[in-house]
Coordinates of C-alpha atoms (C1' of nucleotides) in Angstrom, one line a residue:
Chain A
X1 CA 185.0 121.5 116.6
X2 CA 182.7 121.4 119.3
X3 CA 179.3 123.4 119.5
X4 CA 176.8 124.4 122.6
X5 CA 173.3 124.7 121.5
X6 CA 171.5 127.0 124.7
X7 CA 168.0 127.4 125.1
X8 CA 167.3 131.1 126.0
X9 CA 165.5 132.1 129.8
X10 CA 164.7 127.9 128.9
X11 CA 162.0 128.1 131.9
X12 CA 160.4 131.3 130.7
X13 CA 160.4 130.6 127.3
X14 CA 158.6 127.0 128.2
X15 CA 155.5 128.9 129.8
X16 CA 155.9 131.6 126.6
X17 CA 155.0 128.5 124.3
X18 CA 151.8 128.0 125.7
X19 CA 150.9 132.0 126.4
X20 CA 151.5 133.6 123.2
X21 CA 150.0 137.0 125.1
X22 CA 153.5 136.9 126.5
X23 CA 156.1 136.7 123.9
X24 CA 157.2 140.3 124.1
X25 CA 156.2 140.8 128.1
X26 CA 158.5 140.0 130.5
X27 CA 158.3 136.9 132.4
X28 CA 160.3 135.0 135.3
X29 CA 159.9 131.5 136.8
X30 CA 160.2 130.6 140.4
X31 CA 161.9 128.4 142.2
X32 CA 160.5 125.5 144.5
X33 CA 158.2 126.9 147.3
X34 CA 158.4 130.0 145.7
X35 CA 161.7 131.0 146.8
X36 CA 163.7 133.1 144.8
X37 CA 163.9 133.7 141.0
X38 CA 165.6 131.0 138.4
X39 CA 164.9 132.0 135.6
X40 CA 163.9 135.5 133.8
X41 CA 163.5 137.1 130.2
X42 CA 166.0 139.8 129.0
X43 CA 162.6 142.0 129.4
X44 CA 162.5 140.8 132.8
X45 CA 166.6 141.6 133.0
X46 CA 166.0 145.2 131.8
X47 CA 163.0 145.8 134.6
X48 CA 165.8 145.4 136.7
X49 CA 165.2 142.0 138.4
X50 CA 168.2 139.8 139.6
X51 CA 168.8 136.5 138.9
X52 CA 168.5 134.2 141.8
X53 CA 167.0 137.0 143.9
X54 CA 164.5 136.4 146.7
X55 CA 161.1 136.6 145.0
X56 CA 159.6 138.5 148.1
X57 CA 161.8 140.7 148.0
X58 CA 161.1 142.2 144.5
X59 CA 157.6 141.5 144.5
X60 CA 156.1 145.4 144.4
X61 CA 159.0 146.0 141.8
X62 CA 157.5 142.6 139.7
X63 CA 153.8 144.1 140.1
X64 CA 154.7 147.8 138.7
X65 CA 156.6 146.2 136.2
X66 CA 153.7 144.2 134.6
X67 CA 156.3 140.5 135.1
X68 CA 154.3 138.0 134.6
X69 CA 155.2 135.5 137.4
X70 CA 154.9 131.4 137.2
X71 CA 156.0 129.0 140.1
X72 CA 158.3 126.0 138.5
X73 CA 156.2 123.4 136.6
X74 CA 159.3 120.4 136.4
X75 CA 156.7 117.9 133.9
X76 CA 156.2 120.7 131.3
X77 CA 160.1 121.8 131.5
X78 CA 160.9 118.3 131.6
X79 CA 158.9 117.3 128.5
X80 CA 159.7 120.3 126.7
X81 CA 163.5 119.4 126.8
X82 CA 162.6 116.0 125.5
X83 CA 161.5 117.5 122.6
X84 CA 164.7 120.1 121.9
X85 CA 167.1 117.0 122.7
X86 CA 165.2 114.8 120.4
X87 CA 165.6 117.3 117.5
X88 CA 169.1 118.0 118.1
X89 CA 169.6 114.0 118.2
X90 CA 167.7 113.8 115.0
X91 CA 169.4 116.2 112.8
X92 CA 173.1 115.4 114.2
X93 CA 173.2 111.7 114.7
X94 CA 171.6 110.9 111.2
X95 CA 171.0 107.7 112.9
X96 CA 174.5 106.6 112.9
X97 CA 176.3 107.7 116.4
X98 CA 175.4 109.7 118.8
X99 CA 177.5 113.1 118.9
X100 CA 175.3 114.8 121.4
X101 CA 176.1 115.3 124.7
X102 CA 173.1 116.2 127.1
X103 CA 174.9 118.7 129.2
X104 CA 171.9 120.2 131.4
X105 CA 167.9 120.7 130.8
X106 CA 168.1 123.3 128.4
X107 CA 172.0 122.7 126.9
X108 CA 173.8 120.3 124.8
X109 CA 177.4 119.8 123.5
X110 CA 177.4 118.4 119.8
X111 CA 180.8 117.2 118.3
X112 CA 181.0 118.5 114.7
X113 CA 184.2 116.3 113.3
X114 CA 182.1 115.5 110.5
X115 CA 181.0 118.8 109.4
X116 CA 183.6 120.8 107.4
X117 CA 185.0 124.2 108.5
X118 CA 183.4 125.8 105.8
X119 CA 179.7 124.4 106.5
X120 CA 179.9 125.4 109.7
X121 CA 177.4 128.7 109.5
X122 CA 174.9 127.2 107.7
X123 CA 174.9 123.9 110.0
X124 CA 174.8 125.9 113.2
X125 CA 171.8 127.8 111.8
X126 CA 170.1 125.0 110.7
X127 CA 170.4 123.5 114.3
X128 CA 168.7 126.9 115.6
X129 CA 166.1 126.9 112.8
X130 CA 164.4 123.3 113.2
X131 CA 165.1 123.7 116.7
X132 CA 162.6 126.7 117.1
X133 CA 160.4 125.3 114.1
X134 CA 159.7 122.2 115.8
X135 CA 159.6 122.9 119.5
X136 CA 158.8 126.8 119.5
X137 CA 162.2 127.0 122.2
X138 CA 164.7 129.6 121.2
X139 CA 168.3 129.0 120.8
X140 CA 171.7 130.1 120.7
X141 CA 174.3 128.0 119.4
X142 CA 178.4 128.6 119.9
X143 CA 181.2 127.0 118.2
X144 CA 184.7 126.4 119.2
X145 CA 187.7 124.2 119.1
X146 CA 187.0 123.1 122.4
X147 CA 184.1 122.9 124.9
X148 CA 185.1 125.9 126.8
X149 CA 185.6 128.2 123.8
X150 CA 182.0 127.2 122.1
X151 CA 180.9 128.0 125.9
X152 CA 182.4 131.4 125.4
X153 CA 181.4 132.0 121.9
X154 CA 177.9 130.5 122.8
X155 CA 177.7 133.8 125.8
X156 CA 178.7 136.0 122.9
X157 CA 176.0 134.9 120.5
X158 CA 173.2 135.6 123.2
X159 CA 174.1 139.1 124.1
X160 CA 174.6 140.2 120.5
X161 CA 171.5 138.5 119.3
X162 CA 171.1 141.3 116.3
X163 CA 174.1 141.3 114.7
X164 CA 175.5 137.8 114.8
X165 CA 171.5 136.3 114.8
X166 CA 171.8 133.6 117.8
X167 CA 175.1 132.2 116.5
X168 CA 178.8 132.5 116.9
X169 CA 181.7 130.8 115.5
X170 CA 185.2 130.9 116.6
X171 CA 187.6 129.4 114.2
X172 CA 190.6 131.6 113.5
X173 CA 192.9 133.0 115.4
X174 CA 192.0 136.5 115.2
X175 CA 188.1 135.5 116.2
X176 CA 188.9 133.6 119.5
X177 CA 191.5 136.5 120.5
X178 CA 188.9 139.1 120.0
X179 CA 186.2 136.8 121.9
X180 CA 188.5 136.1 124.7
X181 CA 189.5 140.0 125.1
X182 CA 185.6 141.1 125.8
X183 CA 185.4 137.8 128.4
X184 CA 186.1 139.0 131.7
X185 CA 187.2 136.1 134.2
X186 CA 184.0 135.8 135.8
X187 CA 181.9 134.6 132.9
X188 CA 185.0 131.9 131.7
X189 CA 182.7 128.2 131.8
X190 CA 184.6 126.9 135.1
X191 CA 185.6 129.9 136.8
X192 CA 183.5 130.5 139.6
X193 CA 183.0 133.4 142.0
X194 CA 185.7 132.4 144.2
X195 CA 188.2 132.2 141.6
X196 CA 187.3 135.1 139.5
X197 CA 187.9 137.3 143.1
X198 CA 190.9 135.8 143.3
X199 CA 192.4 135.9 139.9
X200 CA 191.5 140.1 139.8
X201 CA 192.6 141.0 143.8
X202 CA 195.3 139.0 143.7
X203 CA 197.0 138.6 140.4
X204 CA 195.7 141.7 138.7
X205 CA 194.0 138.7 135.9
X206 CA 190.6 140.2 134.2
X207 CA 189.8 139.1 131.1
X208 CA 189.9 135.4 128.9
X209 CA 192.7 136.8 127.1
X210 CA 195.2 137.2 129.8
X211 CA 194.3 134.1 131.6
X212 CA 195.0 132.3 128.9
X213 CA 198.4 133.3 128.9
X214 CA 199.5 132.1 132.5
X215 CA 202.1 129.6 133.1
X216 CA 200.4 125.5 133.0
X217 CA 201.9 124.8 136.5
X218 CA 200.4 128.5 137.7
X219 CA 197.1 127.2 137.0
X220 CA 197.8 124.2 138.9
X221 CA 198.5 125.9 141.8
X222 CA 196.0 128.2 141.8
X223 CA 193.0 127.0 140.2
X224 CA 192.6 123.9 141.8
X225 CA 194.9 121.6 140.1
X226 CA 194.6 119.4 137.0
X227 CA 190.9 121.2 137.1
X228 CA 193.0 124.4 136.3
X229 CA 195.3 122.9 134.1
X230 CA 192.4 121.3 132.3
X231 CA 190.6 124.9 132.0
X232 CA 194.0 126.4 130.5
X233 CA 194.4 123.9 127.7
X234 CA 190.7 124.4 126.5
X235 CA 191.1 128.1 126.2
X236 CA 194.4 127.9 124.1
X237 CA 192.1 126.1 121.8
X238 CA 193.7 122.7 122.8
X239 CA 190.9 119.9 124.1
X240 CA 190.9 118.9 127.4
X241 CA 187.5 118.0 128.1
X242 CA 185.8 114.8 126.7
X243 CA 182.5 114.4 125.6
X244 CA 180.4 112.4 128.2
X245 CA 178.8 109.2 127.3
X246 CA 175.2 109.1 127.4
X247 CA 174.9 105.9 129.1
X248 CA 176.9 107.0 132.6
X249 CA 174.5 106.3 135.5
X250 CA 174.7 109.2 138.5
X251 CA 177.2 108.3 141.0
X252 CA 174.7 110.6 143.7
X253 CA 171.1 110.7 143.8
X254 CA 169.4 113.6 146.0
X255 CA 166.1 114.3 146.7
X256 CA 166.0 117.6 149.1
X257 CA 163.4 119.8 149.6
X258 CA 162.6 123.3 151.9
X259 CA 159.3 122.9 153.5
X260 CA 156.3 124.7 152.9
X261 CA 155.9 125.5 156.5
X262 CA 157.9 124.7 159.2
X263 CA 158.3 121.4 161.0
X264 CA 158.7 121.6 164.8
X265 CA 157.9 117.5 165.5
X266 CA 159.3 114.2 164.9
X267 CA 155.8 113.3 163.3
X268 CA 156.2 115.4 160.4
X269 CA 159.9 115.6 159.7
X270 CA 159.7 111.5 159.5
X271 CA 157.1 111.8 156.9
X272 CA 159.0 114.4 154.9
X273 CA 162.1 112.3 155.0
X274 CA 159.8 109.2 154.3
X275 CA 158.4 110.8 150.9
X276 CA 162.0 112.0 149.9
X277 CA 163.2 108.4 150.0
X278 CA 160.6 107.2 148.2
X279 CA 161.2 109.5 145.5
X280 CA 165.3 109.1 145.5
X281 CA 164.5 105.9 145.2
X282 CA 162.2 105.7 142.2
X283 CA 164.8 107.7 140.9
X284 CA 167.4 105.2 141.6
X285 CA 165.6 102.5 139.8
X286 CA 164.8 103.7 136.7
X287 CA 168.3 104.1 135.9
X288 CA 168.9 100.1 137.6
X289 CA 170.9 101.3 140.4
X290 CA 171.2 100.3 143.5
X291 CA 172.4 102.6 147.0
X292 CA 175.2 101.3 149.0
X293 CA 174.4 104.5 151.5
X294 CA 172.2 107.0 152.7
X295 CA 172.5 110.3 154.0
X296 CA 169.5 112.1 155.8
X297 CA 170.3 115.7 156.7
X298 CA 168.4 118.4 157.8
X299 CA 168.7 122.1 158.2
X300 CA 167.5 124.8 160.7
X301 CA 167.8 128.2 160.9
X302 CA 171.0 128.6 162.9
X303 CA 170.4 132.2 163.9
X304 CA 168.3 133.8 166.8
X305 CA 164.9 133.4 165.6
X306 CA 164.6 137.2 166.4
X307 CA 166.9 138.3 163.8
X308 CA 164.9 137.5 160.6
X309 CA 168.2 136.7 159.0
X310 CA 168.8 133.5 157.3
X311 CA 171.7 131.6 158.6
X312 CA 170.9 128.0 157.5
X313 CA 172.9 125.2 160.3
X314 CA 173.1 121.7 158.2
X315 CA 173.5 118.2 160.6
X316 CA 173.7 114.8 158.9
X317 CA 173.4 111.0 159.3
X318 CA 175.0 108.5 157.3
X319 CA 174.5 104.7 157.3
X320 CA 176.1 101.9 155.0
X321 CA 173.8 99.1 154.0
X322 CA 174.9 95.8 154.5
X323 CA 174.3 95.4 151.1
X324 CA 173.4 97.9 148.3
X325 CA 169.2 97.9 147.3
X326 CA 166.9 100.3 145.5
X327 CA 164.0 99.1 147.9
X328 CA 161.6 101.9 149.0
X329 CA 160.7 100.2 152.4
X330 CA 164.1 98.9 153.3
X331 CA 165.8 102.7 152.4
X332 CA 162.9 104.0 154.5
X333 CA 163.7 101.9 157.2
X334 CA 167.1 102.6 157.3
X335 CA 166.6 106.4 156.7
X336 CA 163.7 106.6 160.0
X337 CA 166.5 106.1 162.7
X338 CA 168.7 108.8 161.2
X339 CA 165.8 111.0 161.6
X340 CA 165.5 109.8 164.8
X341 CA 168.6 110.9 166.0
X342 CA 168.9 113.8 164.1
X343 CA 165.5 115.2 165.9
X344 CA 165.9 117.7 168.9
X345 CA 163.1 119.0 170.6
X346 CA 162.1 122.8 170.2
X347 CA 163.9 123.1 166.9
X348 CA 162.4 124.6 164.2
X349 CA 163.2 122.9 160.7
X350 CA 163.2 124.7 157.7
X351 CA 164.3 121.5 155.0
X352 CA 165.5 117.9 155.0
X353 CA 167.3 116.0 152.2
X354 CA 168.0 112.4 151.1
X355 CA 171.5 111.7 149.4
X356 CA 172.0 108.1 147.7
X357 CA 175.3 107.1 147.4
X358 CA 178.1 104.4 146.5
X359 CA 175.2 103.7 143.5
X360 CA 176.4 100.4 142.2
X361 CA 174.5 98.6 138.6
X362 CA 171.3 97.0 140.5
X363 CA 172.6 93.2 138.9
X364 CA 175.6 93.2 140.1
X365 CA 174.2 93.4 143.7
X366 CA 175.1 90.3 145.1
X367 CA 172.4 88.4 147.3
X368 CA 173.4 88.6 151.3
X369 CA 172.3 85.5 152.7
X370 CA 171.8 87.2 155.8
X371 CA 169.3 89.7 154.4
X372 CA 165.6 89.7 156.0
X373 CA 164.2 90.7 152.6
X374 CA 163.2 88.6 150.1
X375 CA 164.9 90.7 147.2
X376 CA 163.3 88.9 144.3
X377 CA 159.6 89.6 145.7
X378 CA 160.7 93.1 147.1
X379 CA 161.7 93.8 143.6
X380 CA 159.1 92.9 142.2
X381 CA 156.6 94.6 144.6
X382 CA 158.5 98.0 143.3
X383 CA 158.0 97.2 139.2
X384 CA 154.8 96.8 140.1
X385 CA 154.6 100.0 142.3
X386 CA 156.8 101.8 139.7
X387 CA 153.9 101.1 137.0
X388 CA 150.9 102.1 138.6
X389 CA 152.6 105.4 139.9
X390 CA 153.6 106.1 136.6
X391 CA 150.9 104.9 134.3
X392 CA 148.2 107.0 137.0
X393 CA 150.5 109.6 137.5
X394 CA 150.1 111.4 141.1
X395 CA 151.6 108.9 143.6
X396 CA 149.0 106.9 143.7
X397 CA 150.4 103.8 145.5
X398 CA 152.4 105.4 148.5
X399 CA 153.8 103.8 152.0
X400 CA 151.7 105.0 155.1
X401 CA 155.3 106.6 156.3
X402 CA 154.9 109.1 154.0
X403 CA 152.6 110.7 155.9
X404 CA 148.5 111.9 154.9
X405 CA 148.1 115.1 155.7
X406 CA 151.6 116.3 154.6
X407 CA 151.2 120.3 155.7
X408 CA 155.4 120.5 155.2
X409 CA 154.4 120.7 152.1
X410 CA 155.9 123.4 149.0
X411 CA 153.8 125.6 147.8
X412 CA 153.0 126.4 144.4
X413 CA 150.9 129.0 144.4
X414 CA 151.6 130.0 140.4
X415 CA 151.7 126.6 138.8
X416 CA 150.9 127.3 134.8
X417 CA 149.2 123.7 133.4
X418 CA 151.4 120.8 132.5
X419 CA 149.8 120.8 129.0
X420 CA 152.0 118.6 127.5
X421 CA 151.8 115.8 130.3
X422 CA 148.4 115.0 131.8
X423 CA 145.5 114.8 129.6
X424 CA 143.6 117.1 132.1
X425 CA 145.6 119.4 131.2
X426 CA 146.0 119.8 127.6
X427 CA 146.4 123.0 125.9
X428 CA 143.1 124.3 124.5
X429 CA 142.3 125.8 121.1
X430 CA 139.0 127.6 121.2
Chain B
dT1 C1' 221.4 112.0 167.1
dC2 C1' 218.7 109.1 165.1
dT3 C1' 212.6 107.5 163.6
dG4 C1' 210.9 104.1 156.0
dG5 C1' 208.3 103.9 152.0
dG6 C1' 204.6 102.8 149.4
dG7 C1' 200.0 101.8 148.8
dT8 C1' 194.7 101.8 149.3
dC9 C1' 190.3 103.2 150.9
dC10 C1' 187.4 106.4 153.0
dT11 C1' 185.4 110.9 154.4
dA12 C1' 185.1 115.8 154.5
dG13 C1' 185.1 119.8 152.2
dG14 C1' 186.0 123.1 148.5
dA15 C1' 185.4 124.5 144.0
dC16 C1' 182.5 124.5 140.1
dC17 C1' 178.1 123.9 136.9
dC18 C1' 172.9 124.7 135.6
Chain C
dT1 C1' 156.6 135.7 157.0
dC2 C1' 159.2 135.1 153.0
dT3 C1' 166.2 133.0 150.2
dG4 C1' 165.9 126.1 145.2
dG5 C1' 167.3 121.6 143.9
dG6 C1' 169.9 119.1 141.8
dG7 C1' 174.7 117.4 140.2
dT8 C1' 180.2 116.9 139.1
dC9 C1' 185.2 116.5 140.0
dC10 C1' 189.2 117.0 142.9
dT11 C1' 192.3 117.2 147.0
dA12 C1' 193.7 116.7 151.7
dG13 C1' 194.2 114.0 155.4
dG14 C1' 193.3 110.0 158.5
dA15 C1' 193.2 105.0 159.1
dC16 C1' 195.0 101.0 157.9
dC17 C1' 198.0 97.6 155.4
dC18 C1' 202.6 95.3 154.3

DNA sequence: TCTGGGGTCCTAGGACCC
DNA sequence: TCTGGGGTCCTAGGACCC
């Protein structure tokens, strides 16, 4: 048996930790530059506020209804997940293996083949119990015979949090068919939009239940091959999906960002790309990769400025390296002539992005005689870099591309404290 | 009238997830 | 004036090889 242990509105219920005042209020978290909405309480749900809605757009509607409104703090989500990961690991793995998949910030699969059938309830509760205890996160937790029916069980347990108290477990026959019946397509973990369109217009398909019943090469066929097939197994209760090591290394590392204000020069756009290497690259190293290419792209507004529509146009450079490196100043300088070409005149640019790829393991890099780099010294200049940046927090060692006055910059206008990250910070007890 | 068969590697793009 | 930022997997199709 597999189960999914879900933090609930994870974002909101991180700034709720540290503002008691708002445990019963509604709340909602914003994304970058303060965009659109990510993440929202069922209080927030009931005011009637969308999920991954424009935030301007609602904003009167936010005011009248008393939503208190936060822009996204990454450190204190980050840490707090830490801390709900490390207590799942801690009951589950009883220091022998490690059964628990990290699936997103704020979920993770846990393989239960140790615990019997009967334990089950009083094992899933425990996991929700401690959790909450020790973190102050609240959780739902769903159990299945496979990942994609403790997904569905886990969506059934969060919207009947009275009655079945944060947990759902489906073991016999008669409790998956039931679950499956009040699953419509569209909420199935793995059917998308797209699909879910498809599957009612087309084929007259609307609920878990009858999906399940469809024909193995069907699936195939429609659903996007073995992916489909895959998807069908898993809800017949037979597992397809495996659980994911913990030591895979991304294959793709992005760092992408829309600007504050918009960039009209070269100057600028350089700088922005400048910082987003930088910071793909850090990335890259601390998990001891190293980039075989790099991708700059950059997006405009495609339409008529006069039409305040959005109508985002993407364009995109690629380069391969000559040899894969996690270097800051070397990515940099193959990332600047990208921008260069990618720059017209008279365009206004709304974001940029940085995509690492072909990430190989950073020893098995093997030295090119022909590169002007030193790499044991340039390596060593970025442990070194690494360190200071992270023990001083805030960037403090940066490369001159990266631009000083930096006005492309997101805002943040509703940042809530990283209490549990920068001294500074701290959460006060008066 | 007729035009092989099998393989690899790469990129682009589509679908999905949170 | 204002619409996020990451990721995954798969397939099709082209280039190239023998």
């Amino acid at each position: 048996m597999y189960a999914i242990v879900d933090c609930n509105s994870f974002y909101c219920s991180c700034e709720r930790v540290f503002r008691p005042d708002l445990q019963t209020k509604p709340v909602v978290v914003l994304s970058n530059n303060d965009g659109c909405i990510i993440s929202r309480t069922d209080e927030a749900k009931v005011a009637g506020i969308g999920m991954a809605v424009p935030y301007y757009q609602y904003k009167t509607q936010i005011e009248k209804a008393g939503v208190a409104v936060f822009s996204s703090n990454y450190y204190l989500y980050g840490d707090m997940s830490r801390r709900v990961m490390d207590t799942l690991r801690f009951i589950v793995n009883e220091g022998v293996e490690d059964r628990v998949e990290v699936y997103s910030v704020d979920e993770a699969f846990i393989r239960l083949d140790h615990i019997p059938d009967t334990s089950l309830n009083e094992y899933a509760h425990r996991l929700k119990t401690v959790v909450e205890q020790w973190t102050g996160i609240r959780v739902s937790v769903g159990i299945g015979p496979t990942k994609v029916l403790s997904k569905t069980a886990n969506r059934l347990a969060k919207k009947n949090p009275g009655s079945s108290r944060g947990v759902l477990i489906l073991k016999t026959e008669k409790e998956i068919r039931d679950a499956l019946e009040s699953t419509y397509v569209e909420s199935i973990w793995g059917i998308g939009g797209r699909y879910a369109t498809k599957l009612k217009e087309e084929f007259g398909i609307t609920t878990a239940w009858q999906l399940r019943h469809v024909p193995e090469e069907w699936a195939r066929k429609q659903l996007g091959g073995v992916v489909g097939v895959r998807l069908l197994r898993e809800l017949g209760g037979e597992p397809a999906l495996e659980m994911k090591d913990p030591l895979e290394k991304k294959k793709m590392i992005a760092t992408t960002r829309m600007f504050g204000a918009r960039v009209q020069t070269l100057q600028p756009l350089k700088e922005a790309v400048a910082t987003y290497t930088a910071r793909a690259a850090e990335k890259l190293r601390r998990q001891h990769s190293a980039a075989s290419s790099i991708d700059i792209f950059v997006v405009t507004n495609g339409s008529d400025d006069q039409l305040y529509e959005y109508h985002p146009k993407t364009d995109h450079r690629y380069f391969n390296l000559p040899s894969p490196s996690s270097v800051t100043h070397e990515l940099i300088g193959y990332a600047m002539p990208l921008v260069d070409e990618l720059f017209r005149e008279g365009v206004k640019y709304l974001k940029a992005g940085v995509i690492l790829g072909g990430i190989v393991p950073e020893n098995s890099v093997q030295a090119n005689l022909f590169s002007e780099i030193s790499a044991p010294k340039a390596n060593k200049l970025m442990e070194v870099m690494d360190n200071v940046n992270f023990s001083m927090r805030g960037d403090k060692v940066r490369y001159g591309a990266t631009g000083l006055t930096r006005h492309w910059r997101m805002r943040q206008d509703l940042r809530s404290n990283r209490y549990t990250t920068r001294w500074e910070e701290l959460f006060e007890v008066k």
